JSON list of C-alpha atoms in Angstrom, two decimals:
[
{"chain": "A", "resi": 1, "resn": "MET", "atom": "CA", "xyz": [32.01, 2.61, -14.63]},
{"chain": "A", "resi": 2, "resn": "ARG", "atom": "CA", "xyz": [32.26, 1.27, -11.08]},
{"chain": "A", "resi": 3, "resn": "ALA", "atom": "CA", "xyz": [28.94, 0.39, -9.39]},
{"chain": "A", "resi": 4, "resn": "TRP", "atom": "CA", "xyz": [29.48, 3.04, -6.71]},
{"chain": "A", "resi": 5, "resn": "GLU", "atom": "CA", "xyz": [29.77, 5.59, -9.39]},
{"chain": "A", "resi": 6, "resn": "ALA", "atom": "CA", "xyz": [26.34, 4.67, -10.80]},
{"chain": "A", "resi": 7, "resn": "ASP", "atom": "CA", "xyz": [24.53, 4.28, -7.43]},
{"chain": "A", "resi": 8, "resn": "ASP", "atom": "CA", "xyz": [24.43, 5.90, -4.12]},
{"chain": "A", "resi": 9, "resn": "PRO", "atom": "CA", "xyz": [27.43, 4.73, -2.43]},
{"chain": "A", "resi": 10, "resn": "ALA", "atom": "CA", "xyz": [27.41, 3.58, 1.29]},
{"chain": "A", "resi": 11, "resn": "PHE", "atom": "CA", "xyz": [28.29, 6.59, 3.66]},
{"chain": "A", "resi": 12, "resn": "SER", "atom": "CA", "xyz": [31.30, 4.57, 4.95]},
{"chain": "A", "resi": 13, "resn": "LEU", "atom": "CA", "xyz": [32.66, 4.23, 1.42]},
{"chain": "A", "resi": 14, "resn": "VAL", "atom": "CA", "xyz": [32.42, 7.83, 0.70]},
{"chain": "A", "resi": 15, "resn": "GLN", "atom": "CA", "xyz": [34.12, 8.70, 4.12]},
{"chain": "A", "resi": 16, "resn": "ARG", "atom": "CA", "xyz": [36.89, 6.31, 3.25]},
{"chain": "A", "resi": 17, "resn": "ILE", "atom": "CA", "xyz": [37.54, 7.89, -0.21]},
{"chain": "A", "resi": 18, "resn": "VAL", "atom": "CA", "xyz": [37.66, 11.29, 1.31]},
{"chain": "A", "resi": 19, "resn": "GLU", "atom": "CA", "xyz": [40.00, 10.18, 4.00]},
{"chain": "A", "resi": 20, "resn": "ALA", "atom": "CA", "xyz": [42.08, 8.45, 1.23]},
{"chain": "A", "resi": 21, "resn": "CYS", "atom": "CA", "xyz": [42.36, 11.85, -0.40]},
{"chain": "A", "resi": 22, "resn": "HIS", "atom": "CA", "xyz": [43.50, 13.34, 2.76]},
{"chain": "A", "resi": 23, "resn": "ALA", "atom": "CA", "xyz": [40.58, 15.64, 2.66]},
{"chain": "A", "resi": 24, "resn": "ASN", "atom": "CA", "xyz": [38.29, 16.91, 5.50]},
{"chain": "A", "resi": 25, "resn": "PHE", "atom": "CA", "xyz": [34.83, 15.35, 5.12]},
{"chain": "A", "resi": 26, "resn": "ALA", "atom": "CA", "xyz": [33.05, 18.29, 6.39]},
{"chain": "A", "resi": 27, "resn": "SER", "atom": "CA", "xyz": [34.67, 20.66, 3.75]},
{"chain": "A", "resi": 28, "resn": "VAL", "atom": "CA", "xyz": [33.71, 18.08, 1.14]},
{"chain": "A", "resi": 29, "resn": "VAL", "atom": "CA", "xyz": [29.93, 17.81, 1.82]},
{"chain": "A", "resi": 30, "resn": "THR", "atom": "CA", "xyz": [29.40, 21.52, 3.00]},
{"chain": "A", "resi": 31, "resn": "GLU", "atom": "CA", "xyz": [28.74, 24.51, 0.60]},
{"chain": "A", "resi": 32, "resn": "ALA", "atom": "CA", "xyz": [30.49, 27.67, 0.89]},
{"chain": "A", "resi": 33, "resn": "ASP", "atom": "CA", "xyz": [28.64, 30.72, 2.11]},
{"chain": "A", "resi": 34, "resn": "ALA", "atom": "CA", "xyz": [26.84, 32.46, -0.66]},
{"chain": "A", "resi": 35, "resn": "ASP", "atom": "CA", "xyz": [28.55, 35.61, -1.99]},
{"chain": "A", "resi": 36, "resn": "PRO", "atom": "CA", "xyz": [26.32, 38.49, -1.09]},
{"chain": "A", "resi": 37, "resn": "GLU", "atom": "CA", "xyz": [27.05, 40.13, -4.53]},
{"chain": "A", "resi": 38, "resn": "ASP", "atom": "CA", "xyz": [26.00, 36.92, -6.25]},
{"chain": "A", "resi": 39, "resn": "VAL", "atom": "CA", "xyz": [22.78, 36.79, -4.21]},
{"chain": "A", "resi": 40, "resn": "MET", "atom": "CA", "xyz": [22.17, 40.42, -4.95]},
{"chain": "A", "resi": 41, "resn": "LEU", "atom": "CA", "xyz": [22.51, 39.76, -8.70]},
{"chain": "A", "resi": 42, "resn": "LEU", "atom": "CA", "xyz": [20.31, 36.70, -8.59]},
{"chain": "A", "resi": 43, "resn": "GLU", "atom": "CA", "xyz": [17.58, 38.59, -6.84]},
{"chain": "A", "resi": 44, "resn": "GLU", "atom": "CA", "xyz": [17.94, 41.48, -9.28]},
{"chain": "A", "resi": 45, "resn": "THR", "atom": "CA", "xyz": [17.64, 38.97, -12.26]},
{"chain": "A", "resi": 46, "resn": "LEU", "atom": "CA", "xyz": [14.59, 37.20, -10.85]},
{"chain": "A", "resi": 47, "resn": "ARG", "atom": "CA", "xyz": [12.73, 40.47, -10.52]},
{"chain": "A", "resi": 48, "resn": "LEU", "atom": "CA", "xyz": [12.99, 40.85, -14.45]},
{"chain": "A", "resi": 49, "resn": "THR", "atom": "CA", "xyz": [10.37, 39.51, -16.78]},
{"chain": "A", "resi": 50, "resn": "PRO", "atom": "CA", "xyz": [11.31, 36.77, -19.06]},
{"chain": "A", "resi": 51, "resn": "GLY", "atom": "CA", "xyz": [11.38, 39.12, -21.90]},
{"chain": "A", "resi": 52, "resn": "GLU", "atom": "CA", "xyz": [13.76, 41.22, -20.07]},
{"chain": "A", "resi": 53, "resn": "ARG", "atom": "CA", "xyz": [16.02, 38.33, -19.14]},
{"chain": "A", "resi": 54, "resn": "LEU", "atom": "CA", "xyz": [16.18, 37.52, -22.92]},
{"chain": "A", "resi": 55, "resn": "GLN", "atom": "CA", "xyz": [17.14, 40.90, -23.91]},
{"chain": "A", "resi": 56, "resn": "ARG", "atom": "CA", "xyz": [19.76, 41.01, -21.11]},
{"chain": "A", "resi": 57, "resn": "MET", "atom": "CA", "xyz": [21.26, 37.67, -22.45]},
{"chain": "A", "resi": 58, "resn": "LEU", "atom": "CA", "xyz": [21.08, 38.93, -26.08]},
{"chain": "A", "resi": 59, "resn": "ALA", "atom": "CA", "xyz": [22.99, 42.06, -25.16]},
{"chain": "A", "resi": 60, "resn": "TYR", "atom": "CA", "xyz": [25.70, 39.90, -23.39]},
{"chain": "A", "resi": 61, "resn": "VAL", "atom": "CA", "xyz": [25.88, 37.62, -26.62]},
{"chain": "A", "resi": 62, "resn": "ARG", "atom": "CA", "xyz": [26.38, 40.77, -28.86]},
{"chain": "A", "resi": 63, "resn": "PHE", "atom": "CA", "xyz": [28.99, 41.88, -26.27]},
{"chain": "A", "resi": 64, "resn": "ILE", "atom": "CA", "xyz": [31.00, 38.66, -26.62]},
{"chain": "A", "resi": 65, "resn": "GLU", "atom": "CA", "xyz": [30.63, 38.44, -30.28]},
{"chain": "A", "resi": 66, "resn": "ALA", "atom": "CA", "xyz": [32.00, 42.00, -30.68]},
{"chain": "A", "resi": 67, "resn": "GLY", "atom": "CA", "xyz": [34.94, 41.16, -28.41]},
{"chain": "A", "resi": 68, "resn": "ARG", "atom": "CA", "xyz": [35.70, 38.02, -30.46]},
{"chain": "A", "resi": 69, "resn": "ALA", "atom": "CA", "xyz": [35.48, 40.03, -33.67]},
{"chain": "A", "resi": 70, "resn": "ALA", "atom": "CA", "xyz": [37.80, 42.64, -32.20]},
{"chain": "A", "resi": 71, "resn": "VAL", "atom": "CA", "xyz": [40.37, 40.04, -31.07]},
{"chain": "A", "resi": 72, "resn": "LEU", "atom": "CA", "xyz": [40.24, 38.44, -34.57]},
{"chain": "A", "resi": 73, "resn": "LYS", "atom": "CA", "xyz": [40.76, 41.81, -36.22]},
{"chain": "A", "resi": 74, "resn": "ALA", "atom": "CA", "xyz": [43.74, 42.53, -34.03]},
{"chain": "A", "resi": 75, "resn": "LYS", "atom": "CA", "xyz": [45.49, 39.44, -35.15]}
]
């Protein structure tokens, strides 16, 4: 591992790396705007109690397991 990978590299080094990749520095360091749908889903999830979140996750796991079983059965 190079030293700059383990540490905080100098800003000028990061800038040179971005330029060497022919990338726009601003696009590398800025985040895209949050998808309103994602924000709505996150807010909805945060309103749930921990128990409700757990039940939702378990239902999702059962759904995935059923899908996998159906794919294996279809083979």
